[in-house]
């Protein structure tokens, strides 16, 4: 998904959300269980996975730690 | 820097800031010039580099694009 010019990178939110969902599903955990495990509100996690949020570094780090992967791996191919 | 328990990951902000500063300096650009090139407020960039901010995905992506590296490379070793 090519982003035309310097506009808001909405596609990075979508791509990041899909990536999180893919990795979270691979752990076999539901949104609810994974959100609980990283002390994050389930609806917030759901909106991140749906590409509707612009999560900050601290929450990105929390998600990576919960998935037990490095931040670098979390962003592989994004 | 080991973070004891689930507390705020302040060290990720510091580590991220140092990483950005290191990569930005390698481009030879001043904070002012780099901030201008990615349409970011210079003082905001300065506070990110100082580890005092919790930048969100969109700004992280802007920084990576400005440094002409992937998000995965930006987070290498963090």
PDB file of C-alpha atoms in Angstrom:
ATOM      1  CA  UNK A   1       0.000   0.000   0.000  1.00  0.00           C
ATOM      2  CA  UNK A   2       1.896   3.065  -1.285  1.00  0.00           C
ATOM      3  CA  UNK A   3       1.427   6.293   0.669  1.00  0.00           C
ATOM      4  CA  UNK A   4       1.298   9.281  -1.702  1.00  0.00           C
ATOM      5  CA  UNK A   5       3.512  12.051  -0.305  1.00  0.00           C
ATOM      6  CA  UNK A   6       4.070  13.097   3.276  1.00  0.00           C
ATOM      7  CA  UNK A   7       0.454  12.689   4.396  1.00  0.00           C
ATOM      8  CA  UNK A   8      -0.563  10.824   7.503  1.00  0.00           C
ATOM      9  CA  UNK A   9       0.795   7.274   7.268  1.00  0.00           C
ATOM     10  CA  UNK A  10      -2.590   5.599   7.916  1.00  0.00           C
ATOM     11  CA  UNK A  11      -1.325   2.480   6.209  1.00  0.00           C
ATOM     12  CA  UNK A  12       1.395   2.054   8.905  1.00  0.00           C
ATOM     13  CA  UNK A  13      -1.382   1.857  11.507  1.00  0.00           C
ATOM     14  CA  UNK A  14      -3.198  -0.781   9.434  1.00  0.00           C
ATOM     15  CA  UNK A  15      -0.004  -2.727   8.699  1.00  0.00           C
ATOM     16  CA  UNK A  16       1.073  -2.588  12.356  1.00  0.00           C
ATOM     17  CA  UNK A  17      -2.375  -3.734  13.494  1.00  0.00           C
ATOM     18  CA  UNK A  18      -2.411  -6.680  11.116  1.00  0.00           C
ATOM     19  CA  UNK A  19       1.101  -7.659  12.208  1.00  0.00           C
ATOM     20  CA  UNK A  20       0.118  -7.601  15.905  1.00  0.00           C
ATOM     21  CA  UNK A  21      -3.020  -9.628  15.219  1.00  0.00           C
ATOM     22  CA  UNK A  22      -1.040 -12.206  13.214  1.00  0.00           C
ATOM     23  CA  UNK A  23       1.591 -12.582  15.959  1.00  0.00           C
ATOM     24  CA  UNK A  24      -1.007 -12.602  18.761  1.00  0.00           C
ATOM     25  CA  UNK A  25      -3.050 -15.329  16.992  1.00  0.00           C
ATOM     26  CA  UNK A  26       0.144 -17.375  16.577  1.00  0.00           C
ATOM     27  CA  UNK A  27       0.413 -17.464  20.386  1.00  0.00           C
ATOM     28  CA  UNK A  28      -3.069 -19.029  20.489  1.00  0.00           C
ATOM     29  CA  UNK A  29      -4.275 -16.300  22.867  1.00  0.00           C
ATOM     30  CA  UNK A  30      -7.558 -14.460  22.433  1.00  0.00           C
ATOM     31  CA  UNK A  31      -7.524 -10.629  22.371  1.00  0.00           C
ATOM     32  CA  UNK A  32      -8.953 -10.720  25.876  1.00  0.00           C
ATOM     33  CA  UNK A  33      -6.332 -13.113  27.242  1.00  0.00           C
ATOM     34  CA  UNK A  34      -3.420 -11.319  25.541  1.00  0.00           C
ATOM     35  CA  UNK A  35      -4.652  -7.857  26.632  1.00  0.00           C
ATOM     36  CA  UNK A  36      -4.951  -9.139  30.212  1.00  0.00           C
ATOM     37  CA  UNK A  37      -1.436 -10.623  30.050  1.00  0.00           C
ATOM     38  CA  UNK A  38       0.091  -7.249  29.185  1.00  0.00           C
ATOM     39  CA  UNK A  39      -2.171  -5.162  31.415  1.00  0.00           C
ATOM     40  CA  UNK A  40      -3.782  -3.413  28.439  1.00  0.00           C
ATOM     41  CA  UNK A  41      -7.463  -2.603  27.954  1.00  0.00           C
ATOM     42  CA  UNK A  42      -8.991  -5.191  25.599  1.00  0.00           C
ATOM     43  CA  UNK A  43     -10.902  -2.649  23.533  1.00  0.00           C
ATOM     44  CA  UNK A  44      -7.722  -0.593  23.105  1.00  0.00           C
ATOM     45  CA  UNK A  45      -5.853  -3.684  21.865  1.00  0.00           C
ATOM     46  CA  UNK A  46      -8.767  -4.453  19.521  1.00  0.00           C
ATOM     47  CA  UNK A  47      -8.619  -0.941  18.048  1.00  0.00           C
ATOM     48  CA  UNK A  48      -4.832  -1.198  17.607  1.00  0.00           C
ATOM     49  CA  UNK A  49      -5.263  -4.500  15.746  1.00  0.00           C
ATOM     50  CA  UNK A  50      -7.960  -2.834  13.592  1.00  0.00           C
ATOM     51  CA  UNK A  51      -5.474  -0.118  12.599  1.00  0.00           C
ATOM     52  CA  UNK A  52      -7.538   2.564  14.272  1.00  0.00           C
ATOM     53  CA  UNK A  53      -4.911   3.679  16.791  1.00  0.00           C
ATOM     54  CA  UNK A  54      -1.559   5.422  16.741  1.00  0.00           C
ATOM     55  CA  UNK A  55       0.068   3.580  19.679  1.00  0.00           C
ATOM     56  CA  UNK A  56       3.010   5.106  21.478  1.00  0.00           C
ATOM     57  CA  UNK A  57       6.401   3.582  22.175  1.00  0.00           C
ATOM     58  CA  UNK A  58       5.593   2.375  25.704  1.00  0.00           C
ATOM     59  CA  UNK A  59       2.533   0.420  24.507  1.00  0.00           C
ATOM     60  CA  UNK A  60       4.424  -0.884  21.470  1.00  0.00           C
ATOM     61  CA  UNK A  61       7.135  -2.130  23.848  1.00  0.00           C
ATOM     62  CA  UNK A  62       4.479  -3.739  26.114  1.00  0.00           C
ATOM     63  CA  UNK A  63       3.034  -5.598  23.102  1.00  0.00           C
ATOM     64  CA  UNK A  64       6.473  -6.784  21.944  1.00  0.00           C
ATOM     65  CA  UNK A  65       7.321  -7.998  25.459  1.00  0.00           C
ATOM     66  CA  UNK A  66       3.950  -9.777  25.673  1.00  0.00           C
ATOM     67  CA  UNK A  67       4.638 -11.475  22.345  1.00  0.00           C
ATOM     68  CA  UNK A  68       8.146 -12.285  23.621  1.00  0.00           C
ATOM     69  CA  UNK A  69       9.811 -10.815  20.553  1.00  0.00           C
ATOM     70  CA  UNK A  70      12.172  -7.890  19.989  1.00  0.00           C
ATOM     71  CA  UNK A  71      10.870  -4.533  18.746  1.00  0.00           C
ATOM     72  CA  UNK A  72      12.974  -5.092  15.640  1.00  0.00           C
ATOM     73  CA  UNK A  73      11.219  -8.388  14.944  1.00  0.00           C
ATOM     74  CA  UNK A  74       7.842  -6.813  15.701  1.00  0.00           C
ATOM     75  CA  UNK A  75       8.465  -4.296  12.894  1.00  0.00           C
ATOM     76  CA  UNK A  76       9.959  -6.856  10.457  1.00  0.00           C
ATOM     77  CA  UNK A  77       8.682  -6.051   6.931  1.00  0.00           C
ATOM     78  CA  UNK A  78       6.665  -2.968   7.964  1.00  0.00           C
TER      79      UNK A  78
ATOM     80  CA  UNK B   1      19.386  -1.418  31.812  1.00  0.00           C
ATOM     81  CA  UNK B   2      17.077  -4.075  33.292  1.00  0.00           C
ATOM     82  CA  UNK B   3      13.534  -2.933  34.018  1.00  0.00           C
ATOM     83  CA  UNK B   4      12.256  -4.524  37.240  1.00  0.00           C
ATOM     84  CA  UNK B   5       8.715  -5.801  36.676  1.00  0.00           C
ATOM     85  CA  UNK B   6       5.947  -4.291  34.602  1.00  0.00           C
ATOM     86  CA  UNK B   7       6.619  -0.664  35.485  1.00  0.00           C
ATOM     87  CA  UNK B   8       6.840   2.108  32.933  1.00  0.00           C
ATOM     88  CA  UNK B   9       9.619   1.245  30.479  1.00  0.00           C
ATOM     89  CA  UNK B  10      11.394   4.623  30.850  1.00  0.00           C
ATOM     90  CA  UNK B  11      14.598   3.052  29.620  1.00  0.00           C
ATOM     91  CA  UNK B  12      12.976   2.291  26.210  1.00  0.00           C
ATOM     92  CA  UNK B  13      12.401   6.042  25.795  1.00  0.00           C
ATOM     93  CA  UNK B  14      16.052   6.728  26.656  1.00  0.00           C
ATOM     94  CA  UNK B  15      17.360   3.910  24.463  1.00  0.00           C
ATOM     95  CA  UNK B  16      15.130   4.982  21.567  1.00  0.00           C
ATOM     96  CA  UNK B  17      16.252   8.598  21.943  1.00  0.00           C
ATOM     97  CA  UNK B  18      19.929   7.684  21.939  1.00  0.00           C
ATOM     98  CA  UNK B  19      19.415   5.465  18.891  1.00  0.00           C
ATOM     99  CA  UNK B  20      17.684   8.293  16.953  1.00  0.00           C
ATOM    100  CA  UNK B  21      20.411  10.754  17.913  1.00  0.00           C
ATOM    101  CA  UNK B  22      23.155   8.328  16.837  1.00  0.00           C
ATOM    102  CA  UNK B  23      21.490   7.674  13.445  1.00  0.00           C
ATOM    103  CA  UNK B  24      20.634  11.342  12.905  1.00  0.00           C
ATOM    104  CA  UNK B  25      24.244  12.405  13.642  1.00  0.00           C
ATOM    105  CA  UNK B  26      25.463   9.773  11.167  1.00  0.00           C
ATOM    106  CA  UNK B  27      23.523  11.630   8.461  1.00  0.00           C
ATOM    107  CA  UNK B  28      25.528  14.764   9.307  1.00  0.00           C
ATOM    108  CA  UNK B  29      22.326  16.738   9.830  1.00  0.00           C
ATOM    109  CA  UNK B  30      21.735  19.024  12.821  1.00  0.00           C
ATOM    110  CA  UNK B  31      18.576  18.500  14.912  1.00  0.00           C
ATOM    111  CA  UNK B  32      17.153  21.599  13.267  1.00  0.00           C
ATOM    112  CA  UNK B  33      17.880  20.440   9.709  1.00  0.00           C
ATOM    113  CA  UNK B  34      16.629  16.889  10.336  1.00  0.00           C
ATOM    114  CA  UNK B  35      13.465  18.092  12.114  1.00  0.00           C
ATOM    115  CA  UNK B  36      12.756  20.438   9.195  1.00  0.00           C
ATOM    116  CA  UNK B  37      13.304  17.600   6.687  1.00  0.00           C
ATOM    117  CA  UNK B  38      10.612  15.464   8.315  1.00  0.00           C
ATOM    118  CA  UNK B  39       8.242  18.312   9.135  1.00  0.00           C
ATOM    119  CA  UNK B  40       8.650  17.846  12.892  1.00  0.00           C
ATOM    120  CA  UNK B  41       9.033  20.554  15.522  1.00  0.00           C
ATOM    121  CA  UNK B  42      12.721  20.847  16.459  1.00  0.00           C
ATOM    122  CA  UNK B  43      12.083  21.024  20.196  1.00  0.00           C
ATOM    123  CA  UNK B  44       9.891  17.902  19.975  1.00  0.00           C
ATOM    124  CA  UNK B  45      12.691  16.044  18.165  1.00  0.00           C
ATOM    125  CA  UNK B  46      15.166  17.267  20.792  1.00  0.00           C
ATOM    126  CA  UNK B  47      12.972  15.943  23.620  1.00  0.00           C
ATOM    127  CA  UNK B  48      12.578  12.578  21.825  1.00  0.00           C
ATOM    128  CA  UNK B  49      16.375  12.320  21.500  1.00  0.00           C
ATOM    129  CA  UNK B  50      16.677  13.184  25.209  1.00  0.00           C
ATOM    130  CA  UNK B  51      14.395  10.252  26.083  1.00  0.00           C
ATOM    131  CA  UNK B  52      11.759  12.564  27.504  1.00  0.00           C
ATOM    132  CA  UNK B  53       8.974  11.636  25.083  1.00  0.00           C
ATOM    133  CA  UNK B  54       6.809   8.620  24.351  1.00  0.00           C
ATOM    134  CA  UNK B  55       6.498   9.075  20.555  1.00  0.00           C
ATOM    135  CA  UNK B  56       3.656   7.435  18.687  1.00  0.00           C
ATOM    136  CA  UNK B  57       3.828   5.165  15.660  1.00  0.00           C
ATOM    137  CA  UNK B  58       3.203   7.900  13.068  1.00  0.00           C
ATOM    138  CA  UNK B  59       6.119  10.019  14.356  1.00  0.00           C
ATOM    139  CA  UNK B  60       8.329   6.953  14.697  1.00  0.00           C
ATOM    140  CA  UNK B  61       7.560   6.132  11.064  1.00  0.00           C
ATOM    141  CA  UNK B  62       8.314   9.759  10.026  1.00  0.00           C
ATOM    142  CA  UNK B  63      11.713   9.533  11.763  1.00  0.00           C
ATOM    143  CA  UNK B  64      12.539   6.179  10.144  1.00  0.00           C
ATOM    144  CA  UNK B  65      11.577   7.535   6.710  1.00  0.00           C
ATOM    145  CA  UNK B  66      13.668  10.649   7.307  1.00  0.00           C
ATOM    146  CA  UNK B  67      16.647   8.481   8.258  1.00  0.00           C
ATOM    147  CA  UNK B  68      15.886   6.338   5.181  1.00  0.00           C
ATOM    148  CA  UNK B  69      15.884   3.113   7.177  1.00  0.00           C
ATOM    149  CA  UNK B  70      13.223   0.518   7.929  1.00  0.00           C
ATOM    150  CA  UNK B  71      11.348   0.539  11.242  1.00  0.00           C
ATOM    151  CA  UNK B  72      12.953  -2.829  11.941  1.00  0.00           C
ATOM    152  CA  UNK B  73      16.424  -1.372  11.501  1.00  0.00           C
ATOM    153  CA  UNK B  74      15.474   1.672  13.582  1.00  0.00           C
ATOM    154  CA  UNK B  75      14.666  -0.669  16.499  1.00  0.00           C
ATOM    155  CA  UNK B  76      17.711  -2.937  15.975  1.00  0.00           C
ATOM    156  CA  UNK B  77      19.121  -3.895  19.401  1.00  0.00           C
ATOM    157  CA  UNK B  78      16.485  -1.998  21.443  1.00  0.00           C
TER     158      UNK B  78
END
